[in-house]
Coordinates of C-alpha atoms in Angstrom, one line a residue:
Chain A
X1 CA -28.3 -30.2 -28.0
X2 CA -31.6 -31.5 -26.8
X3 CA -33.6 -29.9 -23.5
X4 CA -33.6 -33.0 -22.2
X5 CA -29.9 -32.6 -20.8
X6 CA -31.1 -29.4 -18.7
X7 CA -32.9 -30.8 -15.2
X8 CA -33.4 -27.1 -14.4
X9 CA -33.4 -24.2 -16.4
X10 CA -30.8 -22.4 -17.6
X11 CA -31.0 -18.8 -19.2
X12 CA -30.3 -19.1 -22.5
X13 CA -30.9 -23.0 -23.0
X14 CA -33.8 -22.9 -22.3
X15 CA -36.2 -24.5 -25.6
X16 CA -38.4 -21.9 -25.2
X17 CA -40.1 -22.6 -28.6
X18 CA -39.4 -26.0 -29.0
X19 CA -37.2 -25.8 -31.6
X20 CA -35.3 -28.7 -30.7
X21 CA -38.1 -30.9 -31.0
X22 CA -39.4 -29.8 -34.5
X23 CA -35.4 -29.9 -35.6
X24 CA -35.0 -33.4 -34.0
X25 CA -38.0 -34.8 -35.9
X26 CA -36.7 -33.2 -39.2
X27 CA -33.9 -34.6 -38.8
X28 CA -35.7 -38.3 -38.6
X29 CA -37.1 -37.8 -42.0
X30 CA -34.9 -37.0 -44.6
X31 CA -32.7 -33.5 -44.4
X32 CA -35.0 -30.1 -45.5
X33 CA -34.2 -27.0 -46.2
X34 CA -35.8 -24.4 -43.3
X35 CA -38.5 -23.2 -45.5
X36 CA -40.0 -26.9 -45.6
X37 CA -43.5 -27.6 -44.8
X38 CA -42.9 -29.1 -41.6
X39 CA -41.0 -26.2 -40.5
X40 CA -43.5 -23.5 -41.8
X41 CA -42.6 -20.6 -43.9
X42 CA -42.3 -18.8 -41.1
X43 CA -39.1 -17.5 -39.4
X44 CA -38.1 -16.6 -36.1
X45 CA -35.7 -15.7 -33.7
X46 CA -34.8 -18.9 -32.3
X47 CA -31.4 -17.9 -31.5
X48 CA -29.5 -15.1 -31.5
X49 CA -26.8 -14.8 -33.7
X50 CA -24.8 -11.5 -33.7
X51 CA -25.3 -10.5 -30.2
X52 CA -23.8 -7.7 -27.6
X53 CA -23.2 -8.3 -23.7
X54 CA -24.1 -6.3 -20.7
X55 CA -25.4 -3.0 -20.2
X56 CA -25.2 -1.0 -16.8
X57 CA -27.0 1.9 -16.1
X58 CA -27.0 4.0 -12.5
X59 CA -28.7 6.8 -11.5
X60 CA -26.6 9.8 -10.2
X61 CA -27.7 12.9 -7.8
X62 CA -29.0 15.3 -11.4
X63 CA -29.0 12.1 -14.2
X64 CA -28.5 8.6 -15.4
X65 CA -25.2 6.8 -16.6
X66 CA -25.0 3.8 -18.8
X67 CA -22.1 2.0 -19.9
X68 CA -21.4 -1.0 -22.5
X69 CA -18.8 -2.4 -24.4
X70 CA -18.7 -2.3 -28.1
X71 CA -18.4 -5.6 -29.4
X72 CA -20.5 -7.7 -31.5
X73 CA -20.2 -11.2 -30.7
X74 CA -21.0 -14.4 -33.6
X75 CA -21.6 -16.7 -31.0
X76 CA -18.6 -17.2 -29.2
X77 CA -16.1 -15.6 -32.1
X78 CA -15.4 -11.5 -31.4
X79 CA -16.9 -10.4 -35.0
X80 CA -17.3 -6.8 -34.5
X81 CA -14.9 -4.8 -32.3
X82 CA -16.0 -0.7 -32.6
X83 CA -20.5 -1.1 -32.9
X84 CA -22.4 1.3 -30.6
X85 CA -24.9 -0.3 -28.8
X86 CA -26.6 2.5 -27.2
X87 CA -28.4 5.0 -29.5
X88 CA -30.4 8.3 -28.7
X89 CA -34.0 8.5 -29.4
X90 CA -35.8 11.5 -29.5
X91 CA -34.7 14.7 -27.5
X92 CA -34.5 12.5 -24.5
X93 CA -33.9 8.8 -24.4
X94 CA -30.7 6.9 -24.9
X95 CA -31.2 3.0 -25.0
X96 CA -28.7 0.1 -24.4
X97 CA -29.3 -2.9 -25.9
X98 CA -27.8 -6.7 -25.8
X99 CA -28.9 -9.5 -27.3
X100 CA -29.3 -9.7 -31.1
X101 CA -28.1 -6.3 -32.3
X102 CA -30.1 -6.9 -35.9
X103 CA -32.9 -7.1 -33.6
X104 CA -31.7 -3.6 -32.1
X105 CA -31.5 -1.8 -35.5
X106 CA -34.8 -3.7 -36.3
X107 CA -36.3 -1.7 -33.3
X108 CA -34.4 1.4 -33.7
X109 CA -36.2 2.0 -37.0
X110 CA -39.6 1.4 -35.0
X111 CA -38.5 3.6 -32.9
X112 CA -37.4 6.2 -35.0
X113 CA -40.4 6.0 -36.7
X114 CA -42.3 6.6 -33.7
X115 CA -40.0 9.8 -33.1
X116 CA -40.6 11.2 -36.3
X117 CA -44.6 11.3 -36.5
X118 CA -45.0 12.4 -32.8
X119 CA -42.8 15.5 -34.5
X120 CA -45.2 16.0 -37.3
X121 CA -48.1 16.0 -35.0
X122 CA -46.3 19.0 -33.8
X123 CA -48.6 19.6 -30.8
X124 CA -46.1 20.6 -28.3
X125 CA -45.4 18.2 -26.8
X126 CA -42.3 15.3 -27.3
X127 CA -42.7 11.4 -26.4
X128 CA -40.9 11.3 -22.8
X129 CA -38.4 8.9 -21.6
X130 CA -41.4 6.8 -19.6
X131 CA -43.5 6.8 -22.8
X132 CA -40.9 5.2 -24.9
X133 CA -39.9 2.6 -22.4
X134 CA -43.6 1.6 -22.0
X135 CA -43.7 1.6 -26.1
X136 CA -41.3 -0.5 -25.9
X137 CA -42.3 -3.2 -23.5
X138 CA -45.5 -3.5 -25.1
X139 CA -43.7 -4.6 -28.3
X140 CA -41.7 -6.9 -26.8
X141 CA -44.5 -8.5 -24.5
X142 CA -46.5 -8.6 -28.0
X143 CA -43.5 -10.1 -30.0
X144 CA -43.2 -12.9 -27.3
X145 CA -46.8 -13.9 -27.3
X146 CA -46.2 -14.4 -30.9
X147 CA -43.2 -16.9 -30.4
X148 CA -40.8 -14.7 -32.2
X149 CA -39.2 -12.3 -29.6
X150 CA -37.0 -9.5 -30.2
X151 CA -34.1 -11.3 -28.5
X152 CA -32.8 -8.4 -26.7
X153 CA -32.9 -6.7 -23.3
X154 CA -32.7 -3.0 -23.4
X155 CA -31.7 -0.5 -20.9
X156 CA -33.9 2.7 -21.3
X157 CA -32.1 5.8 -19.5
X158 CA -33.5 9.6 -19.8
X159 CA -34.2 12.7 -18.6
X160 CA -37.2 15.0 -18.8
X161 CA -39.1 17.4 -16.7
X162 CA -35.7 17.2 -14.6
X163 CA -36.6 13.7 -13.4
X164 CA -34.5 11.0 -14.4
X165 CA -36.0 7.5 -15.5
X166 CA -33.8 4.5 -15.7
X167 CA -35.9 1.2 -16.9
X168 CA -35.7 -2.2 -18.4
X169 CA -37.0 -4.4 -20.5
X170 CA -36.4 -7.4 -21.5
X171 CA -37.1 -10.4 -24.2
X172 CA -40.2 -11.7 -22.6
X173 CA -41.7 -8.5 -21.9
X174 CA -41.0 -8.0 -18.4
X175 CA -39.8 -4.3 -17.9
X176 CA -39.2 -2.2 -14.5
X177 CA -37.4 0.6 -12.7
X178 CA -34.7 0.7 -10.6
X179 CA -31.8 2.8 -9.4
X180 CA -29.8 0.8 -10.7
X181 CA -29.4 -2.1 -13.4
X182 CA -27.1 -4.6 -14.9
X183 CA -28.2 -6.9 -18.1
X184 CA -27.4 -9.9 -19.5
X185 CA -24.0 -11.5 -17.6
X186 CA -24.0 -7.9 -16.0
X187 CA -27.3 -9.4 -13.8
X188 CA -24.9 -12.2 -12.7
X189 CA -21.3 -10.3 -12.4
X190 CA -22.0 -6.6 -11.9
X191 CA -25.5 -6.7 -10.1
X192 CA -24.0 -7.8 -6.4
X193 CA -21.2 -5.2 -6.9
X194 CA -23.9 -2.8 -7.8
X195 CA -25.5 -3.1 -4.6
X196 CA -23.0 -2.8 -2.3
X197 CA -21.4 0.1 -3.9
X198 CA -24.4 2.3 -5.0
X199 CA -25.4 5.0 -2.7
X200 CA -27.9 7.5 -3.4
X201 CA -26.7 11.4 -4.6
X202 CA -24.0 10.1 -5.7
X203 CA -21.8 12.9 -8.3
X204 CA -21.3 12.1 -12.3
X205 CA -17.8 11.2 -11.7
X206 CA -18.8 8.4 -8.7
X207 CA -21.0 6.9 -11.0
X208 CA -18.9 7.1 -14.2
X209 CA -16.2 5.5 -12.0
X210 CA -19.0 2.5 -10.5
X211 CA -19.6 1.6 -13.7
X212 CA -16.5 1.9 -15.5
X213 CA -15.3 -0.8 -12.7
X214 CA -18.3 -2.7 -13.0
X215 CA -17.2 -3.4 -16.9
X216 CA -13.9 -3.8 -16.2
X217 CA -14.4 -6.2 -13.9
X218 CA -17.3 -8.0 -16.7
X219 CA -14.3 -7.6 -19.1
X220 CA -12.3 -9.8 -16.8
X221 CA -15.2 -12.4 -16.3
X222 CA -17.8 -12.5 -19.3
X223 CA -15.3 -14.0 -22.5
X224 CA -18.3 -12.3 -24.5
X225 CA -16.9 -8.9 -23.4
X226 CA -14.4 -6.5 -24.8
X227 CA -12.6 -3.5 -22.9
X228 CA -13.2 -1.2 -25.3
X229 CA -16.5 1.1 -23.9
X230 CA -18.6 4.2 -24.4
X231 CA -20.4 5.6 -21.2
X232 CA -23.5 7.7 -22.4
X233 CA -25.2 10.4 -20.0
X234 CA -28.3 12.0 -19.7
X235 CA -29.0 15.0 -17.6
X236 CA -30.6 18.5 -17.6
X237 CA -28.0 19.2 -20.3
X238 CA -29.0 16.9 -23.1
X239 CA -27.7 13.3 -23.6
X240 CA -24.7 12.5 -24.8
X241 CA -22.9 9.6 -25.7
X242 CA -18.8 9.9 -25.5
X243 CA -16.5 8.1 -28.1
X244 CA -14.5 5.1 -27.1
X245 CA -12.5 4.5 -23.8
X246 CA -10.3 1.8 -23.3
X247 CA -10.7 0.5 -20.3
X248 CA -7.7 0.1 -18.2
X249 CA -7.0 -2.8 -17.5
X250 CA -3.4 -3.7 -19.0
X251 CA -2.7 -4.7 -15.1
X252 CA -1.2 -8.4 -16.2
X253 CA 2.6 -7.3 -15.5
X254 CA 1.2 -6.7 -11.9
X255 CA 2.7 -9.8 -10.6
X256 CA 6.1 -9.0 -12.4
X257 CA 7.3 -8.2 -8.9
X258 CA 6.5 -11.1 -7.2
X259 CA 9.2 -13.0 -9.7
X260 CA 12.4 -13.8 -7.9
X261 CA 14.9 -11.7 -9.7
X262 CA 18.6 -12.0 -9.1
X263 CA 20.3 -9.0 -7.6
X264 CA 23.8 -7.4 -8.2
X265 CA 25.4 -9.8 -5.8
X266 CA 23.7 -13.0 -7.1
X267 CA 21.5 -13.9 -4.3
X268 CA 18.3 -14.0 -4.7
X269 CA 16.2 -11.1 -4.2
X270 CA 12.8 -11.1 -1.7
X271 CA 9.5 -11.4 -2.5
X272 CA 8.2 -8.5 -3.1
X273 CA 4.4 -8.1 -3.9
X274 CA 2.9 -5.2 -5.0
X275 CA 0.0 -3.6 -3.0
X276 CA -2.2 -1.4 -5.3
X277 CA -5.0 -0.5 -7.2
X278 CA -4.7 -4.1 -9.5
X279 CA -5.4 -6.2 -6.5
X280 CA -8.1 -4.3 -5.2
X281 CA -9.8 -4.4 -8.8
X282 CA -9.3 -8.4 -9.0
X283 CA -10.8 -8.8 -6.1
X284 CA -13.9 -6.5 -6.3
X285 CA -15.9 -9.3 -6.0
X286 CA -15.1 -10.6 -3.0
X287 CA -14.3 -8.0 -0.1
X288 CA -13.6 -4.3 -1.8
X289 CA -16.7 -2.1 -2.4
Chain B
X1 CA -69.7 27.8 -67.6
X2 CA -69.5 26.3 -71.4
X3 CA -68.8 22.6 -69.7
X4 CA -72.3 22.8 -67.4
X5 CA -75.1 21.1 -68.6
X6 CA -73.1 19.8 -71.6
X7 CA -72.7 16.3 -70.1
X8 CA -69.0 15.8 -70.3
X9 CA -68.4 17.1 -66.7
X10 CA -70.3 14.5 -64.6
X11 CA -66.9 12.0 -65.0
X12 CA -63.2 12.3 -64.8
X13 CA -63.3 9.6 -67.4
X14 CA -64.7 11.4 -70.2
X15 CA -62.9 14.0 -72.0
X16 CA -65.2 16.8 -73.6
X17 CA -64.5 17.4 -77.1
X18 CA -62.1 19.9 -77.2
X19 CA -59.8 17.7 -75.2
X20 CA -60.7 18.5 -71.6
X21 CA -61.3 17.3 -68.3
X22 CA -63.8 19.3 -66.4
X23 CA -63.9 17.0 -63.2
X24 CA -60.1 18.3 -63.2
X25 CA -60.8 22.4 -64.1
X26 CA -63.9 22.5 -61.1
X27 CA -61.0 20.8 -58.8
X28 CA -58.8 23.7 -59.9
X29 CA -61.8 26.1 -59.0
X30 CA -62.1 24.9 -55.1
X31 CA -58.4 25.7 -55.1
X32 CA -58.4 29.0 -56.1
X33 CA -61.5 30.0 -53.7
X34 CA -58.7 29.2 -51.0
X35 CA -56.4 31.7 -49.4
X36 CA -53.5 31.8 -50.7
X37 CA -50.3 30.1 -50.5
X38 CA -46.7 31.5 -51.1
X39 CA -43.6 29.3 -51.1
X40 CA -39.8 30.4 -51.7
X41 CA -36.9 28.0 -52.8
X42 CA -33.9 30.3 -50.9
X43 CA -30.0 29.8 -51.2
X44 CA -30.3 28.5 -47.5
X45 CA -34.0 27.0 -47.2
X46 CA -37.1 27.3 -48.2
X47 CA -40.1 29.2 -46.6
X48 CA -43.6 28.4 -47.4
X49 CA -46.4 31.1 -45.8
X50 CA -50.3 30.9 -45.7
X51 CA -52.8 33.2 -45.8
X52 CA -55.5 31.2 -43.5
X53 CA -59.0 32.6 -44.0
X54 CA -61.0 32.4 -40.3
X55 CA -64.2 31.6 -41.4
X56 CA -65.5 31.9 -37.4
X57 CA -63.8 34.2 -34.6
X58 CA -64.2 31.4 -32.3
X59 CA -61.6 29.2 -34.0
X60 CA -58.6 28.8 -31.6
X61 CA -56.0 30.3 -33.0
X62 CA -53.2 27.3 -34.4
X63 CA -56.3 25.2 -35.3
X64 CA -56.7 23.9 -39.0
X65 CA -53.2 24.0 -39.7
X66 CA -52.8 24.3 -43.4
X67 CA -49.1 23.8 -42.9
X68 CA -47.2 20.1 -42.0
X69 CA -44.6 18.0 -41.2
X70 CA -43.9 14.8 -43.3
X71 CA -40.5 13.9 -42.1
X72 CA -37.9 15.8 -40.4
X73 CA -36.5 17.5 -43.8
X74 CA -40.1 17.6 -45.4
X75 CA -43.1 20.2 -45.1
X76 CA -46.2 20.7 -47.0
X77 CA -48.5 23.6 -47.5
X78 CA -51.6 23.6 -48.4
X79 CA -54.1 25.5 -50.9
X80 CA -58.4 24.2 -51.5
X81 CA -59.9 21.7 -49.2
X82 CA -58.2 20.9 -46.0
X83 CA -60.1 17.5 -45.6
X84 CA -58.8 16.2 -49.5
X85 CA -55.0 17.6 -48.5
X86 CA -55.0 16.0 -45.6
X87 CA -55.2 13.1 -47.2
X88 CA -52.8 13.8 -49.3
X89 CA -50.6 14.3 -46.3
X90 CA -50.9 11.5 -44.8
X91 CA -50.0 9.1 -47.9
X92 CA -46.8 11.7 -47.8
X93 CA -46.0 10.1 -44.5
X94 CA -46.2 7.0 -45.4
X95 CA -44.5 7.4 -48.5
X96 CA -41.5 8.8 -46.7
X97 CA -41.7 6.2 -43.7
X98 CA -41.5 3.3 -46.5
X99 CA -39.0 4.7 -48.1
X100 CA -36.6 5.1 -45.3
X101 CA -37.7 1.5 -44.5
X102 CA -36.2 0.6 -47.7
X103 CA -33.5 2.0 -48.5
X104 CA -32.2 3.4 -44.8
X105 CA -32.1 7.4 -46.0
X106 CA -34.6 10.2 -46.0
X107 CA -36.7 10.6 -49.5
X108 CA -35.5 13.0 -51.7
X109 CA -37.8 15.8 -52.2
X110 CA -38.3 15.1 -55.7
X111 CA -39.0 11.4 -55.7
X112 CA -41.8 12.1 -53.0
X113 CA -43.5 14.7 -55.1
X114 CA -43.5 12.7 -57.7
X115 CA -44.7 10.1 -56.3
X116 CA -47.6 12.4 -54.7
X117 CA -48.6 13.5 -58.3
X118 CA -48.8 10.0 -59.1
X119 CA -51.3 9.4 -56.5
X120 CA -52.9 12.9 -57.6
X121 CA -53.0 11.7 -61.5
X122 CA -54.7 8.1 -60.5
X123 CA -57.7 9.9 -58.8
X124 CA -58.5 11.5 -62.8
X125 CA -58.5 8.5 -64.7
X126 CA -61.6 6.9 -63.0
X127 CA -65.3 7.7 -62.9
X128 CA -65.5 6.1 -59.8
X129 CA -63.3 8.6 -58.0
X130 CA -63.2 12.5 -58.2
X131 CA -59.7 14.3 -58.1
X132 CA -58.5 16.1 -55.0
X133 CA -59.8 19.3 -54.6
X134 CA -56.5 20.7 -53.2
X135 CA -53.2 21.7 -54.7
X136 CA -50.1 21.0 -52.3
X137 CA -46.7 22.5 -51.9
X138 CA -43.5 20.4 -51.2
X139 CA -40.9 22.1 -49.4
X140 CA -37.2 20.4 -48.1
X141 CA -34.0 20.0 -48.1
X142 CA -32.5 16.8 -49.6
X143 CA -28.7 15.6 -50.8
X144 CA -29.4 18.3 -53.6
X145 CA -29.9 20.8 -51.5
X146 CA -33.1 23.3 -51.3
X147 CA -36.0 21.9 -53.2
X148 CA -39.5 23.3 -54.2
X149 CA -42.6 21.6 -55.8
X150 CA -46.1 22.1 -56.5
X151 CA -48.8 19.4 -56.9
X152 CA -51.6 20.4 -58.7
X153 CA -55.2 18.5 -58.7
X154 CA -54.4 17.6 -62.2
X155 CA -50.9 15.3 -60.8
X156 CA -48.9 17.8 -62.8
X157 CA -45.8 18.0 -60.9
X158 CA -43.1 20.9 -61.2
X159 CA -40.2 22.0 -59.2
X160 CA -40.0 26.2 -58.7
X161 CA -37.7 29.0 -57.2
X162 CA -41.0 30.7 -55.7
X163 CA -44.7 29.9 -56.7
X164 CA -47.9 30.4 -55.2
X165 CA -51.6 28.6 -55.0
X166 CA -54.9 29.8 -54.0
X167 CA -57.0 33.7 -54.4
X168 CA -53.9 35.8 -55.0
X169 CA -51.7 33.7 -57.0
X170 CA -51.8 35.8 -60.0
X171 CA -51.2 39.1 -57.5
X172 CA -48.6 37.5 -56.0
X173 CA -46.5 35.9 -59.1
X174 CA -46.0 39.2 -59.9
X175 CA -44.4 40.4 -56.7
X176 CA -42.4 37.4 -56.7
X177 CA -40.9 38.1 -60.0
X178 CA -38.9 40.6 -58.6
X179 CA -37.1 38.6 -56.4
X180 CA -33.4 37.2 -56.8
X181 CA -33.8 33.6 -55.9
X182 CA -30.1 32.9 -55.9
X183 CA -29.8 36.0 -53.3
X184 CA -32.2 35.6 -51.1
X185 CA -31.8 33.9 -47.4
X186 CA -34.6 32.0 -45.5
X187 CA -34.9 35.1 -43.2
X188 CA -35.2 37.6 -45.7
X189 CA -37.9 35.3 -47.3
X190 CA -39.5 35.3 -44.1
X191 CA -40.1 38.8 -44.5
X192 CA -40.6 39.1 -48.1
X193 CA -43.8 36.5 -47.6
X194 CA -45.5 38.0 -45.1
X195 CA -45.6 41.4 -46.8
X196 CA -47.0 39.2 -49.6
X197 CA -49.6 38.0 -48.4
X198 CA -50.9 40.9 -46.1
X199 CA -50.9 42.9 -49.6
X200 CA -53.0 40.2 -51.5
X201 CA -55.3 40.0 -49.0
X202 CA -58.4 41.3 -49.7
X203 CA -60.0 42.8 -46.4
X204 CA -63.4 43.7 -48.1
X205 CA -63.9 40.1 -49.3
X206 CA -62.9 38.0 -46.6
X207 CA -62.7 37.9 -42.6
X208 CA -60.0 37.8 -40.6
X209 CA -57.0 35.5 -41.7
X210 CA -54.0 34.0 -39.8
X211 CA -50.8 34.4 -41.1
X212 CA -48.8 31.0 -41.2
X213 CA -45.4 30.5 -41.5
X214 CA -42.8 27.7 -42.1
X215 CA -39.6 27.3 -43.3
X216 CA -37.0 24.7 -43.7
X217 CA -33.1 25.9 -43.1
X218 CA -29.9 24.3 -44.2
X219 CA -29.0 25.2 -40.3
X220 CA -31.3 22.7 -39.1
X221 CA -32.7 21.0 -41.9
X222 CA -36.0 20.5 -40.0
X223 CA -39.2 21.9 -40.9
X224 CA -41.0 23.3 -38.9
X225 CA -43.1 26.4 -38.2
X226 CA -41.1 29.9 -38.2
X227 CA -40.1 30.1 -34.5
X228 CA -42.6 32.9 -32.8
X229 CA -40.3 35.9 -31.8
X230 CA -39.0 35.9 -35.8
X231 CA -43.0 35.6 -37.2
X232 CA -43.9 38.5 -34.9
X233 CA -41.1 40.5 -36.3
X234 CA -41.9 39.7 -40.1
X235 CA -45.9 40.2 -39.4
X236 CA -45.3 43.4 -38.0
X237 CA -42.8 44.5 -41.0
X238 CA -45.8 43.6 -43.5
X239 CA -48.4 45.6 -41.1
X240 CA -46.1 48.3 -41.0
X241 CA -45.1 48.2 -45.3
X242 CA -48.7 47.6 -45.9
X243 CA -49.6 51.4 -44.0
X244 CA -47.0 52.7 -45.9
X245 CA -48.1 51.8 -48.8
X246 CA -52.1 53.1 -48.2
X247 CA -50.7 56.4 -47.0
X248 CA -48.9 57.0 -50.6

């Protein structure tokens, strides 16, 4: 796959690094193994490998929500069904993360790190939500002016001083607030829905609900996706993140009623098409919200 | 001194005749100048506690901590110079931080202090270098439960129920002696500490001293210092035992 083929970028294609062109003239010479001279001994993330999808992340009148699916993707094949992609750091921060999750765990143990000396400082204070999502973004701005990113973007929710921070970061560095946010596909799919339906003050369970739809709906469009999710919360009560839900979306028996079906008599029944909650979700997109 | 002026104690590579190290006994010597240090290996934690000599009234109080953190389930008290300790402190850090790096769980207690000592031992087999003029406790809780160690300048490294650095070690072994280490909680030690160390400290002698505690639970598992309301409580048990005792 050369960049040649792409007359306009595309996210994700894009030969960022030019690997393609130091592959294609390997490939010229005879075949070497990757830690040739040509090459360099060095290694980077060129492409992501194991990667996770979406993260979507709301604000709520008292907190933040974030939701993502647990699945671990190996490139297009489903690998790993039941992986947590959103992990606690500190007293509270949660982050979200897609992108490469070996990346994640990479950072995580920076992180963690991080966590652990500011405790042994033990001055009283703890590294806020704001501090930790500006850590962060300097990394990832430093990683990407040295050509090997941490191919991730992260969703950075929290909740100190009772004021909630929702932020994100991305691969190339670029990081910044907002009431709400959608990553990776979510940016495409989820985003637009996002902004008609979010409304400010709106109650835990509103937002639970937005987002719960918003990854349904992701589950229906992004083949990367799985409906199996964890919605994680951080308010004046601590942060939490809540085991498993499966999504419900077992709706595909929906059009079972619109089969014609003999009755009693022989003749053939009416059409007879169901109006509820299934359409509305299918159609999110285009007129509900 | 027999060793001043003799010639084998200008270099911790030179052993004197009868087979010692002097750089290593003067080391010894700035620790026990210090105030003292008590530690307590409990059924349910450990609890270290320091006697920390003010040597100004204008100190704030909290500053020259003689107590620390190394990782969540790791502290570290502190008997001789702060200044050497510390930097025996922060190789602890890093020891642990690496070894989490590695192999993706916390340090046991008893592979950090050992590999403390070894750090401790390197700094007497050099003339270029003088050994740390500090002995350190090691206090957490690992996969084997509630662990104790004391590092001496020396890098002798030995794990105890209850031991004790600095001015009143020798008074203090001998109140420890009475205790039932398999018996005794965190909170009881608490207690038992600070009455330690208010009656081994010697009013005439020094100033005004700061009572410092820390403990390590198997509730928590974090060190950290004794929380305030439960330090009152125990200092104000030892000023109260230690009238009793004067009155008698």
């Amino acid at each position: 796959m050369s960049s040649e083929h792409f007359k306009y970028p595309v996210f994700g294609q894009v030969d960022y690094f030019k690997y393609n062109n130091v592959a294609s003239q390997l490939a010229s010479h005879t075949p070497s193994p990757s830690h040739s001279q040509e090459l360099g001994a060095k290694k980077r993330t060129v492409d992501p490998i194991v990667t996770g999808t979406s993260v979507i992340a709301i604000k709520y009148n008292g907190g933040v929500v974030m939701g993502a699916d647990t699945l671990l993707s190996y490139g297009s094949l489903a690998r790993f069904n039941n992986i947590e992609r959103m992990k606690k750091f500190g007293k509270s921060t949660i982050i979200g993360a897609g992108g490469e999750y070996s990346d994640f765990q990479n950072l995580s143990q920076v992180l963690d790190d991080l966590v652990v000396d500011d405790g042994c400082t033990d001055d009283g204070t703890t590294l806020s939500t704001t501090e930790i999502w500006n850590y962060i973004a300097r990394v990832m701005y430093n990683r990407r002016n040295k050509g090997d990113p941490y191919w991730n973007s992260l969703v950075v929710i929290g909740h100190d001083n009772n004021k909630s921070f929702l932020g994100k970061v991305d691969l190339v560095g670029t990081c910044y607030q907002d009431n709400f946010i959608a990553s990776g596909y979510g940016s495409h799919i989820a985003l637009p829905l996002l902004r008609k339906a979010y409304k400010e003050d709106m109650t835990l369970d509103e937002a639970k609900t937005l987002i719960q739809d918003c990854l349904r709906v992701l589950f229906y469009r992004d083949a990367r996706s799985s409906r199996f999710i964890q919605l994680s919360i951080a308010n004046a009560d601590g942060l939490v993140i809540t085991e498993q839900i499966a999504l419900d979306t077992d709706k595909w028996d929906s059009g079972d009623s619109a089969k014609k079906k003999k009755n009693q008599d022989g003749r053939k029944k009416k059409n007879n098409y169901r109006n509820d909650s299934t359409q509305v979700i299918l159609e999110y997109g285009h007129n509900v919200v | 001194m027999t060793s001043v002026g003799s010639g084998y104690d200008l270099s911790v590579s030179t052993y004197s005749p009868d087979g010692k190290i002097f750089q290593i006994e003067y080391a010894s010597k700035a620790v026990e100048n210090s105030g003292t240090v008590v530690a307590i290996r409990c059924k349910d934690g450990v609890v270290m506690g320091v006697e920390k000599i003010l040597p100004s009234k204008m100190l704030c109080h909290g500053s020259n901590r003689r107590l620390h953190s190394i990782d969540l389930h790791i502290g570290i008290g502190i008997a001789g110079f702060l200044a050497d300790a510390r930097q025996l402190v922060n190789r602890a850090r890093s020891e642990a931080k690496q070894y989490k790096s590695v192999y993706g769980q916390p340090i046991p207690i008893k592979v950090l202090a050992q590999r403390i000592a070894s750090y401790n031992h390197v700094h007497t087999l050099y003339g270029s270098v003088r050994p740390f003029g500090c002995s350190i406790t090691i206090a957490g809780i690992d996969s084997t439960g509630p662990q104790l160690f004391m590092i001496e300048p020396s890098g002798s490294c030995l794990g105890y129920y209850g031991t004790s650095m600095g001015k009143g070690k020798q008074a203090v072994k001998n109140e420890l002696e009475k205790i039932n280490f398999t018996e005794i909680t965190a909170a009881e030690a608490v207690k038992t500490i600070a009455k330690i160390i208010y009656s081994v400290h010697d009013g005439d002698k020094d100033k005004d001293f700061e009572l410092e505690l820390s403990w390590i639970t198997r509730e928590s598992k974090i060190h950290q210092l004794v929380p305030k309301e439960i330090h009152d409580n125990a200092e104000a048990f030892a000023k109260q035992a230690l009238e009793e005792a004067n009155l008698i």
